[in-house]
Coordinates of C-alpha atoms in Angstrom, one line a residue:
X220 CA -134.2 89.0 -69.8
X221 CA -135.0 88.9 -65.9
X222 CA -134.0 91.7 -64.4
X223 CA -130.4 92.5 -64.9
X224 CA -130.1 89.8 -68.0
X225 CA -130.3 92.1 -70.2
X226 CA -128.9 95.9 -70.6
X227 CA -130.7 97.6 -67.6
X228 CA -132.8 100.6 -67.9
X229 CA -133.8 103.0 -65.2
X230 CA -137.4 103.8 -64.3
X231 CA -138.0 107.4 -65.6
X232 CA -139.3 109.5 -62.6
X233 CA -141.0 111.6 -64.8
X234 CA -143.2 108.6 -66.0
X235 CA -144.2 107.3 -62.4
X236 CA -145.5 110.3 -60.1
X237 CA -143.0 112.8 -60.4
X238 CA -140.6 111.3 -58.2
X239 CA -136.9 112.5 -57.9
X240 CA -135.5 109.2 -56.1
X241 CA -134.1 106.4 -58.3
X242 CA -133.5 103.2 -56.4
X243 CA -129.5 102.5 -56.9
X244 CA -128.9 100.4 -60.0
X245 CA -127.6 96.8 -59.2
X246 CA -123.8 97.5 -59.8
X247 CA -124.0 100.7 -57.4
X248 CA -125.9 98.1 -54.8
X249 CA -123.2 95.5 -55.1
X250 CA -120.0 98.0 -54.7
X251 CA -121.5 99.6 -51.7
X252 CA -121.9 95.7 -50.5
X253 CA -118.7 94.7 -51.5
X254 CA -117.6 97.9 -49.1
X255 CA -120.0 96.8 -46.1
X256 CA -119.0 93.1 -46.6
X257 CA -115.3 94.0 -45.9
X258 CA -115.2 96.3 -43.2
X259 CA -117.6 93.4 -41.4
X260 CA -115.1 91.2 -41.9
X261 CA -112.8 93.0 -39.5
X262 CA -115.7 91.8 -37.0
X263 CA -116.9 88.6 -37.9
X264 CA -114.8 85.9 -36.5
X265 CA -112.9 83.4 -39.0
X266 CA -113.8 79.8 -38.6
X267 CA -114.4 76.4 -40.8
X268 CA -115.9 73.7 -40.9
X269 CA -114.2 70.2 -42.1
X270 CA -115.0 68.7 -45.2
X271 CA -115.9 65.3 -46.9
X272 CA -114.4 64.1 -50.4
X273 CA -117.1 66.5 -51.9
X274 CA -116.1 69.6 -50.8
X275 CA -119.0 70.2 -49.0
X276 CA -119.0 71.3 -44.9
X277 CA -120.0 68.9 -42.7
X278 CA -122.3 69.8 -40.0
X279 CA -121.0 69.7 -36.3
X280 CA -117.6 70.1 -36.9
X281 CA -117.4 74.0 -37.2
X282 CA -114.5 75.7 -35.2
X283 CA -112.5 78.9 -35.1
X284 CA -109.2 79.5 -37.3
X285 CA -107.0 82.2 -38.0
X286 CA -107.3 83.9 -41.1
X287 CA -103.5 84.6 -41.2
X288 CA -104.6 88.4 -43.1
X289 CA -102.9 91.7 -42.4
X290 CA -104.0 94.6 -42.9
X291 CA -102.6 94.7 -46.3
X292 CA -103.5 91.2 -47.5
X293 CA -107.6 92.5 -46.8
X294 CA -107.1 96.0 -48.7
X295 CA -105.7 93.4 -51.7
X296 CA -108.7 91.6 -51.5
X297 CA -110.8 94.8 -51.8
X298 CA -108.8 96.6 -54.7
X299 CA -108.6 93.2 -56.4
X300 CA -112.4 91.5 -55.8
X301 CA -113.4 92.7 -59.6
X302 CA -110.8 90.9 -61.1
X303 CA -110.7 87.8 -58.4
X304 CA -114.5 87.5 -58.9
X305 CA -113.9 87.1 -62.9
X306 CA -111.2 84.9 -62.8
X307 CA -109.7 84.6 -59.5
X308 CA -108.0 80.8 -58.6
X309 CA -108.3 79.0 -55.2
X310 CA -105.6 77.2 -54.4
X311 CA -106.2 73.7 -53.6
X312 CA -103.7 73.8 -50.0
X313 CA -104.6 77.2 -48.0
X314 CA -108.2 77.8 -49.8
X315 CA -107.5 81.2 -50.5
X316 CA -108.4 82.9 -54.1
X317 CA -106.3 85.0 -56.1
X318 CA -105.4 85.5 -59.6
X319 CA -102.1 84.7 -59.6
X320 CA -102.5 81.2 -57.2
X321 CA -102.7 77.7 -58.7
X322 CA -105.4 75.3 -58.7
X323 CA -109.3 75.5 -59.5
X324 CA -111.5 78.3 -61.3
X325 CA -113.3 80.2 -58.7
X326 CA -114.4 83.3 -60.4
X327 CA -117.2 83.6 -63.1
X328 CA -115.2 83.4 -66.1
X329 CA -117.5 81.1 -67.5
X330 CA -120.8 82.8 -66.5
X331 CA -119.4 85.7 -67.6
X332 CA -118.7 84.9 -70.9
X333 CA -121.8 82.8 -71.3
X334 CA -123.7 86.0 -70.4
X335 CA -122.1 88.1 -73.0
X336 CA -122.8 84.9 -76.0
X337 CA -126.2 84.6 -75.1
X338 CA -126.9 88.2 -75.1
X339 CA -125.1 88.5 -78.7
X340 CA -127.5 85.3 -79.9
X341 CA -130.6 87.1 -78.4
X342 CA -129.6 90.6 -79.9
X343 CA -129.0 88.7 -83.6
X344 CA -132.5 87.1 -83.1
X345 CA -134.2 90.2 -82.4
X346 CA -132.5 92.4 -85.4
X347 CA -133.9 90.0 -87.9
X348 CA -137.3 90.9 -86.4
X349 CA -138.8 87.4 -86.7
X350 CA -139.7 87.0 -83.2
X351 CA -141.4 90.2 -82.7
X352 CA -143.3 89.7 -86.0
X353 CA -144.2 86.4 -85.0
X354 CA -145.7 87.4 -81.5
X355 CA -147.5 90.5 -83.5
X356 CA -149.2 87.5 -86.0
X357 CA -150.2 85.9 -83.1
X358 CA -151.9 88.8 -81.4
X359 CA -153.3 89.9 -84.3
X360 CA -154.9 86.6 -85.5
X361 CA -156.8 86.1 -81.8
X362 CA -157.9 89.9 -81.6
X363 CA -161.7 88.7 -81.9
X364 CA -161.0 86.0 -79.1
X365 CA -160.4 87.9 -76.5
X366 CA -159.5 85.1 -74.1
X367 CA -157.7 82.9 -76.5
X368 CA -155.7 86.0 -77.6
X369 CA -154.7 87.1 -73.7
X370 CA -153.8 82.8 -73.0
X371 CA -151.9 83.0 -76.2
X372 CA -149.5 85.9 -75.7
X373 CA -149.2 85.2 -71.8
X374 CA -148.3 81.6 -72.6
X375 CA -145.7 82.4 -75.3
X376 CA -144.1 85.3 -73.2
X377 CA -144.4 82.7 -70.2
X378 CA -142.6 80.0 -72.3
X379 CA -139.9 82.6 -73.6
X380 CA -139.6 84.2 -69.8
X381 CA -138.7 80.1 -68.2
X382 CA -136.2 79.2 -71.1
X383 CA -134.0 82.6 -71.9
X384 CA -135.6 84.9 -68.7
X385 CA -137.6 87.5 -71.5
X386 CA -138.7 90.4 -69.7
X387 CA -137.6 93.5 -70.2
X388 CA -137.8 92.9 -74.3
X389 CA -141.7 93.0 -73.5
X390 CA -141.4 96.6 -73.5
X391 CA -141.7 97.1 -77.2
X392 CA -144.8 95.1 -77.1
X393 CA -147.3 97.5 -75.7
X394 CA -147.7 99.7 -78.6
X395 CA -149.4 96.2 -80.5
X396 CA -151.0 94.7 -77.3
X397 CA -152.4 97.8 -75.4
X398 CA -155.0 99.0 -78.5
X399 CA -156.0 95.4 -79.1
X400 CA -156.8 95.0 -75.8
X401 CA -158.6 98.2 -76.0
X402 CA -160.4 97.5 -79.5
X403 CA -161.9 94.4 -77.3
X404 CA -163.5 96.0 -75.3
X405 CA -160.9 95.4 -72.1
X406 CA -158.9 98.2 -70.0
X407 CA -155.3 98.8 -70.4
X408 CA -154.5 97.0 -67.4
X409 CA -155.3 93.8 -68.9
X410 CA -152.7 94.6 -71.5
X411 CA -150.4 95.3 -68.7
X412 CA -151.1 92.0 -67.0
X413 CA -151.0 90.3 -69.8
X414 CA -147.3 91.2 -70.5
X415 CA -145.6 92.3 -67.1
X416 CA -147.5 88.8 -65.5
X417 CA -147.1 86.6 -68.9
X418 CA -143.4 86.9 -69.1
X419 CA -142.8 87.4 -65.3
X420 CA -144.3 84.4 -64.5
X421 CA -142.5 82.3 -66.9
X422 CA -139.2 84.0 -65.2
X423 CA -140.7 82.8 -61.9
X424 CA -140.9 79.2 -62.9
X425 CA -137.3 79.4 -65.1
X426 CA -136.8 75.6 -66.0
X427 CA -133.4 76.5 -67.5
X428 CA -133.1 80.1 -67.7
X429 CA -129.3 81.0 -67.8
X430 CA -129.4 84.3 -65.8
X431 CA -131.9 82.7 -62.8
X432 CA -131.6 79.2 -62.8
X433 CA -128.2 78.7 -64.5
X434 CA -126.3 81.5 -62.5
X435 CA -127.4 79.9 -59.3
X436 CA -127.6 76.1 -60.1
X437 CA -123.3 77.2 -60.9
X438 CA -122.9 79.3 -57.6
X439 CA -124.7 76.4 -56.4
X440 CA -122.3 73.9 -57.9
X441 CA -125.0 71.6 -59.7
X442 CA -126.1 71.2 -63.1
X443 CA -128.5 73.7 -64.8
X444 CA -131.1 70.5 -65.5
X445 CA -131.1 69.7 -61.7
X446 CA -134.7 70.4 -60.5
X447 CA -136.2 70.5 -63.6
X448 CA -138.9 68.3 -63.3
X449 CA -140.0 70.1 -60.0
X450 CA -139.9 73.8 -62.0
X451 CA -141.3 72.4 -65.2
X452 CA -144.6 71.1 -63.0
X453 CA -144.5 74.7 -61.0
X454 CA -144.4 76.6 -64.8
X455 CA -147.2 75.2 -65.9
X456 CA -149.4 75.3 -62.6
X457 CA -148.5 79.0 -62.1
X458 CA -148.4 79.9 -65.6
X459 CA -152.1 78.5 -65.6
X460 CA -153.2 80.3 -62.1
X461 CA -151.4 83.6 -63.8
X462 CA -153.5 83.1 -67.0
X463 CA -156.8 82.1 -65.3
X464 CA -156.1 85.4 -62.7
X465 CA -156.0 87.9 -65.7
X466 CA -158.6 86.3 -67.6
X467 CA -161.4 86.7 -64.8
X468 CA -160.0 90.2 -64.0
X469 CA -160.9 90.9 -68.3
X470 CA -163.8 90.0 -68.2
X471 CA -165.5 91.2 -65.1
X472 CA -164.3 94.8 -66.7
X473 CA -165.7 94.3 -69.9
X474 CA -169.1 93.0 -68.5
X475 CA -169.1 96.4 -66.1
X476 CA -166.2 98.8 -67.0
X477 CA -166.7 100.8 -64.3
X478 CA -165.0 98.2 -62.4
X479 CA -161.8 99.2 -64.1
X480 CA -158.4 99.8 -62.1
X481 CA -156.9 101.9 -64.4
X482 CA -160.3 103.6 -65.8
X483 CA -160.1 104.8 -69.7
X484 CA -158.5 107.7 -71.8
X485 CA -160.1 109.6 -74.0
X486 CA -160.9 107.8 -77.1
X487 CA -159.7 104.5 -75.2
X488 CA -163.4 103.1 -76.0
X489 CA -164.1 104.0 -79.2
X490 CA -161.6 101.7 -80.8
X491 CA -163.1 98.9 -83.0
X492 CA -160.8 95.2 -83.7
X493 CA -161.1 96.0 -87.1
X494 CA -159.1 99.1 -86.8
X495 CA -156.2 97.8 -85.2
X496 CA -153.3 97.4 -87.9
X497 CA -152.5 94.0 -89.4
X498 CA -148.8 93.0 -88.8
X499 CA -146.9 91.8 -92.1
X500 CA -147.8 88.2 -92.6
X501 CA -144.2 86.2 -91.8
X502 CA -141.7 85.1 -94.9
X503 CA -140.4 81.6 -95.6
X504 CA -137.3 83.6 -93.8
X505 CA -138.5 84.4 -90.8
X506 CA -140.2 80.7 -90.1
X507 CA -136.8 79.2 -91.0
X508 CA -135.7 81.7 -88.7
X509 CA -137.9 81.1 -85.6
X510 CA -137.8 77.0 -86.2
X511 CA -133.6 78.0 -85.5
X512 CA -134.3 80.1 -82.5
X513 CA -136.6 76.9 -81.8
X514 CA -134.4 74.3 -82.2
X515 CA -131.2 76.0 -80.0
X516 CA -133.1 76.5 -77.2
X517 CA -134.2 73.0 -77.5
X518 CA -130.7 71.6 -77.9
X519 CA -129.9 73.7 -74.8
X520 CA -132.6 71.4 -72.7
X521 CA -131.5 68.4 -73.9
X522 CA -127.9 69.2 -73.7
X523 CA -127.9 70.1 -69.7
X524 CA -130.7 67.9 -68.3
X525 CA -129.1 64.6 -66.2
X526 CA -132.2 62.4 -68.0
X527 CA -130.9 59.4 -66.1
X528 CA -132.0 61.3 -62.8
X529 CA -135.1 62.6 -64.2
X530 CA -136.4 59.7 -65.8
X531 CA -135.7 57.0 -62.9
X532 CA -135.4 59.6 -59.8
X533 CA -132.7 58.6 -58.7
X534 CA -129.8 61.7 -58.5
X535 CA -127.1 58.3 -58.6
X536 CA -128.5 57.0 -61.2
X537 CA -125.5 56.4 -64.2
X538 CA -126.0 58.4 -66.8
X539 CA -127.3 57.3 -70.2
X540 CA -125.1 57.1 -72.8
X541 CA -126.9 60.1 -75.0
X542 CA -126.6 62.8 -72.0
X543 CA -123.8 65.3 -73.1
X544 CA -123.9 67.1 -69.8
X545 CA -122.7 70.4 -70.7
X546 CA -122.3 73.1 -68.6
X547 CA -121.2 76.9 -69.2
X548 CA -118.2 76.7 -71.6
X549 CA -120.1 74.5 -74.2
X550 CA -123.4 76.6 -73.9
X551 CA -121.5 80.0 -74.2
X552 CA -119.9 78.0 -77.6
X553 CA -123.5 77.2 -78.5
X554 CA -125.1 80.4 -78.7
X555 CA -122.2 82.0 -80.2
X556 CA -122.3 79.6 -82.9
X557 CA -126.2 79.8 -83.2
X558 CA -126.1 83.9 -83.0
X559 CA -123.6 83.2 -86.3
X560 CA -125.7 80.7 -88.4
X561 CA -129.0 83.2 -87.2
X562 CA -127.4 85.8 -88.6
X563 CA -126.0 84.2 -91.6
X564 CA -129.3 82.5 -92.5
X565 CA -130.8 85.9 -92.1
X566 CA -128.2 87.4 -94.5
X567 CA -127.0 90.0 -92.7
X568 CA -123.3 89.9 -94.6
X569 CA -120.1 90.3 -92.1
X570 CA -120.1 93.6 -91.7
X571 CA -123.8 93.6 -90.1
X572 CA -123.2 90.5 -88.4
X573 CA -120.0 90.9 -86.5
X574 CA -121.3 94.5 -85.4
X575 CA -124.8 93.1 -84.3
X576 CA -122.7 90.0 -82.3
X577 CA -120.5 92.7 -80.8
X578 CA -123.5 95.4 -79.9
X579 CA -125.3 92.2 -78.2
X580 CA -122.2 91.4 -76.1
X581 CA -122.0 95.0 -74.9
X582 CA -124.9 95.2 -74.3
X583 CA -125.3 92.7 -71.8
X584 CA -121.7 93.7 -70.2
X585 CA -124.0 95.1 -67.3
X586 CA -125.7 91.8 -66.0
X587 CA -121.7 90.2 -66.6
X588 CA -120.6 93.0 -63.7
X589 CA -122.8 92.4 -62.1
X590 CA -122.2 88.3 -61.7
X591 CA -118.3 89.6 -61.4
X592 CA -118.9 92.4 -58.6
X593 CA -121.3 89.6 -56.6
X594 CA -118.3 86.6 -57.2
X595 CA -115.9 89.6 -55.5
X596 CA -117.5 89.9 -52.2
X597 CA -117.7 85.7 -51.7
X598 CA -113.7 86.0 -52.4
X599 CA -113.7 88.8 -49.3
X600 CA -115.8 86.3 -47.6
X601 CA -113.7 83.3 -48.3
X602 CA -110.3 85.0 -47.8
X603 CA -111.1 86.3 -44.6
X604 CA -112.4 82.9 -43.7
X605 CA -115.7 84.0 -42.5
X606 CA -118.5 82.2 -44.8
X607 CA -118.6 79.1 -42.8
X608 CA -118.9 81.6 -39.7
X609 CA -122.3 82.9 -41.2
X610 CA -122.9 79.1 -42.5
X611 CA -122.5 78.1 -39.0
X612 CA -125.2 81.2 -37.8
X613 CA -127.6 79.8 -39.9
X614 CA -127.2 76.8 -39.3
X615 CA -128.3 76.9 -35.7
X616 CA -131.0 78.9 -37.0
X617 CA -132.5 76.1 -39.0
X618 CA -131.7 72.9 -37.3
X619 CA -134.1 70.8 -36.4
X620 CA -136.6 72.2 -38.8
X621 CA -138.0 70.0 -41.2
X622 CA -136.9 69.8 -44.6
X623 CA -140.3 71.3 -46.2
X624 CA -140.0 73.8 -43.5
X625 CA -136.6 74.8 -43.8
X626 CA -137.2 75.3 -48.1
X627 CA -139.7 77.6 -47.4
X628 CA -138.0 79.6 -45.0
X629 CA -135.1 80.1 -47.9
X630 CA -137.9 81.2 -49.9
X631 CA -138.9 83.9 -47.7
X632 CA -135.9 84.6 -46.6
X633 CA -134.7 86.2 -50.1
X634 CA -137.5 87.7 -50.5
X635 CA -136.3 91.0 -49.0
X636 CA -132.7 90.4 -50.4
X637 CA -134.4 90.3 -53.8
X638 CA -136.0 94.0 -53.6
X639 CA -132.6 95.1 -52.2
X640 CA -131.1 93.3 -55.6
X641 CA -133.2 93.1 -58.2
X642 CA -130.4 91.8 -60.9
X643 CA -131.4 87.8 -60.9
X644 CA -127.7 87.4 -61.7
X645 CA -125.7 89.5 -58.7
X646 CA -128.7 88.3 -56.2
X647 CA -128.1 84.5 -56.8
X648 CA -124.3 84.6 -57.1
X649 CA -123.9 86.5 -54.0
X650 CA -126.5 84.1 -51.6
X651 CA -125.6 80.9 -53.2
X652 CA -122.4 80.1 -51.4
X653 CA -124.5 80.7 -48.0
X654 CA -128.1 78.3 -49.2
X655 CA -126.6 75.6 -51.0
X656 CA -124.1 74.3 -48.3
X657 CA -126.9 74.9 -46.0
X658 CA -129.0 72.7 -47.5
X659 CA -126.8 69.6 -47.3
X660 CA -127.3 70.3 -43.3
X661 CA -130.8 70.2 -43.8
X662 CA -131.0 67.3 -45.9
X663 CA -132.5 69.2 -48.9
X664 CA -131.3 69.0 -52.5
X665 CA -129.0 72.0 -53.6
X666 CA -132.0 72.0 -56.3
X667 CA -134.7 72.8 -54.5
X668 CA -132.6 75.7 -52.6
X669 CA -132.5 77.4 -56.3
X670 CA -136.2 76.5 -56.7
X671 CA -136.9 78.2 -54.2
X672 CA -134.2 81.1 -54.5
X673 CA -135.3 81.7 -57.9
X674 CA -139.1 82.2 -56.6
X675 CA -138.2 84.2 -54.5
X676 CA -136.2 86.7 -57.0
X677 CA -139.4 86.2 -59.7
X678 CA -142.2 86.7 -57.6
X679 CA -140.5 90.2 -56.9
X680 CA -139.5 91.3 -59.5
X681 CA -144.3 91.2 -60.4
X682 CA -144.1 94.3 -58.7
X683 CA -140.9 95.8 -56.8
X684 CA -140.4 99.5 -58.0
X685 CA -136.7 98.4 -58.6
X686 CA -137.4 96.6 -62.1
X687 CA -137.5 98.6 -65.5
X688 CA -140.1 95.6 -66.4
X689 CA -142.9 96.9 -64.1
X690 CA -142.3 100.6 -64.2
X691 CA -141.5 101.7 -67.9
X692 CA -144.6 98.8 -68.3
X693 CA -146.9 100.6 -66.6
X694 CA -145.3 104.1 -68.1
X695 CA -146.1 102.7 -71.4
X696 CA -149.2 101.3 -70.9
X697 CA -150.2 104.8 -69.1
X698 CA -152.1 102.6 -66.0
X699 CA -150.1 103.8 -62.9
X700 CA -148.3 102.2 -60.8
X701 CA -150.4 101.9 -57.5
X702 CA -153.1 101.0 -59.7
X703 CA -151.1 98.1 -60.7
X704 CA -150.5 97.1 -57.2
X705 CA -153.9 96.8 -56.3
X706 CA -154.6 94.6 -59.6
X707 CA -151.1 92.5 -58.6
X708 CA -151.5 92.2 -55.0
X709 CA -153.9 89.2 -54.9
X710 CA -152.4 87.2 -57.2
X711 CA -149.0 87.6 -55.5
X712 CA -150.8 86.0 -52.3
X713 CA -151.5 82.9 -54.6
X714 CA -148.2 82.6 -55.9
X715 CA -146.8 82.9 -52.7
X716 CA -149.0 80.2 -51.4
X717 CA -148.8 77.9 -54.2
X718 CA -144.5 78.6 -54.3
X719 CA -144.6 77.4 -50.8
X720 CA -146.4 74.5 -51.6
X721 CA -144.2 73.4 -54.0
X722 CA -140.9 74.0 -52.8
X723 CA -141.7 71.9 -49.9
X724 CA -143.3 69.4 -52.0
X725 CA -139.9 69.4 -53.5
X726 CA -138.2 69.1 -49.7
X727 CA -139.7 66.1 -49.4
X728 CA -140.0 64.6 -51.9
X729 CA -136.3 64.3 -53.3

């Protein structure tokens, strides 16, 4: 998964430089937020701003309000923001949240459990070894096309990376990719590129990733398939820039190695293609097996997309009668049933199964906290009736920008707030409640605000030293890490330009 997706790892120090610092991990981040959130709101004058029949603020009519907190009711807030940011209410009447109050979900209850299904689906899938075997094949069968074979991993870890966020799974893939690489004739920073960059810029572009695009499109309060046409056209344009970018950089160092970044080990040039060990070929199992994996993540598209919308362009446009329109509660009952009939299919018998299933869940209970911890400090925000205050700051910040202009200034804008938190999940439930109301002032799809959002966190997470994805890669694949950043550095100018282009493409065109 994207950062924070999946069980997070912390770089090893040992394995990049020597260094003793470790960057706090995204939970540590979000308590000492939670913390700074609070005592601000002592400061931060309450206020709101009137709404329509939506829900949603509208603009001008901002003004200041009593919170009607003591002391007391605030130091609630804090001791209970875990538990209100899980499954907190808000009461229809007074707006505030609590877990005892009547009236609407406001906590993450559903992400939450969504989270912990999909991670017990991916953990089943990955215990029956199919998918790893399948990308080995791959590899394996394009080891004497050296171009075909680096297109052919990057594309499948990009596809992978935009549909279920895989990253930090790519970690067990260097010991395959980094000697073929080597045995044709390339440097190990290929094989680094062609992994870190293949998956990350699938992650970039998520169409409907659940822990980028479908944490924020709910924080946002719009469907996961909103905006899909817009980040299907950005996958494959970047994807293909991406591709291209690594490609040139392989073969310039095989036509002159001593243009290599990373330079060679010992015995690094003496490997031969025909060396390199042949995967086991995959059983009638394992194709049944991946057509499954296949097929549910499939389903998942069709299931969320508004196809009315998409197809005609209109976002009124009455839906057709085959659009199921699900959301979180049917897609965390999807994957629990598909990480089942994976698992029996597989014949793992109950014992394995229901201990794999569990083990998945667990292991994602990380990236969960997080989405919990980050849905506690908007209940702070909301209690103490100071969100429409910082709505309102940055609102008179933006106004009378144009629409293009103002979506690329939310790109930019997270870009910071994504190398303070890395975790896809805490980073988009926490700024959500701030972008998308801001957008309605600007005239902007909520969409596009998670376009760009999730650009933001994905272009990132290429190269911030926060991610286990770049630093155990580059451990593993024993290149370096500022060696890596000179490779990175001018491709991230591209994708920066090229995300700016699209998201206010998107601007102006919806």
């Amino acid at each position: 998964m994207s950062t924070a997706a999946s069980p997070e790892r912390e770089p090893d120090p040992e394995q990049d430089g020597g260094r003793t610092f470790r960057f706090p991990s995204a939970l540590t981040v979000l308590v000492l937020v939670t913390l700074g959130v609070w005592l601000l709101a002592f400061l931060v004058p309450s206020g709101a701003y009137d709404r329509d029949e939506n829900g949603a603020p509208v603009q001008g009519t901002y003004h200041r309000v009593d919170s009607g907190q003591s002391f007391a009711d605030r130091l609630g807030d804090l001791f209970l923001s875990p538990v209100n940011g899980l499954y907190g209410v808000q009461d229809e009447r007074t707006g505030r949240v609590g877990p005892d109050l009547a009236g609407s979900l406001y906590g993450s209850a559903g992400v939450f459990l969504f989270v912990l299904a999909i991670g017990a689906f991916i953990t089943v899938v990955f215990a029956t070894g199919a998918l790893d075997r399948g990308i080995g094949r791959l590899a394996h069968r394009l080891r004497e096309r050296g171009a075909l074979l680096i297109a052919g991993v990057m594309l499948v870890f990009a596809l992978l990376g935009t549909v279920e966020g895989f990253a930090e799974e790519t970690l067990g893939f260097y010991g395959l990719i980094v000697p073929l690489m080597l045995a044709l004739g390339y440097d190990r920073m290929v094989a680094t590129g062609t992994i870190i960059l293949g998956a990350g810029v699938g992650v970039l572009c998520s169409t409907v990733n659940p822990f980028a695009t479908g944490v924020a499109s709910s924080a946002a309060g719009i469907s996961l398939g909103d905006g899909i046409v817009l980040r299907a056209l950005m996958w494959v344009v970047l994807t293909g820039a991406t591709i291209a970018y690594v490609i040139r950089y392989a073969r310039r160092v095989r036509r002159d190695p001593a243009r290599s970044l990373s330079g060679f080990r010992p015995g690094d040039r003496e490997r031969s293609a025909a060396e390199t060990e042949e995967p086991p070929p995959l059983t009638r199992l394992h194709q049944v097996l991946l057509v499954l994996v296949a097929v549910t993540f499939a389903f998942m598209i069709f299931s969320v997309v508004p196809w009315s919308s998409a197809l005609t362009g209109d976002a009124d446009a009455t839906p057709y009668g085959f659009e199921l329109g699900w959301s979180f509660p049917q897609l965390a009952a999807l994957f629990l049933v598909a990480a089942v009939v994976v698992g029996l299919v597989a014949r793992f018998g109950e014992q394995r199964l229901s201990s794999t299933v569990a083990q998945g869940a667990a292991d994602f209970i990380a990236p969960a906290l997080v989405i919990v911890l980050a849905r506690g400090v908007t209940v702070i925000m909301n209690n103490a009736r100071i969100t429409d205050t910082v709505l309102n700051a940055v609102e008179d910040v933006v106004t009378g920008t144009s629409s293009a202009f103002f979506a690329v200034i939310v790109f930019v804008v997270n870009l910071p707030l994504a190398f303070l938190i890395p975790s896809t999940s805490g980073h988009a439930t926490l700024a959500m409640p701030i972008l998308a109301p801001l957008a309605d002032f600007a005239g902007v799809p909520r969409a596009v605000v998670v376009t760009a959002w999730q650009s933001a966190s994905g272009l990132m997470n290429l190269w911030v030293p926060t991610t286990a994805v770049t630093i155990g890669g580059v451990a593993l694949a024993e290149v370096g890490y500022h060696p890596y950043l000179r490779f990175v550095w001018p491709l991230l100018a591209i994708l920066f330009v090229l995300i700016c282009g699209f998201v206010a493409l998107g601007a102006v065109m919806t």
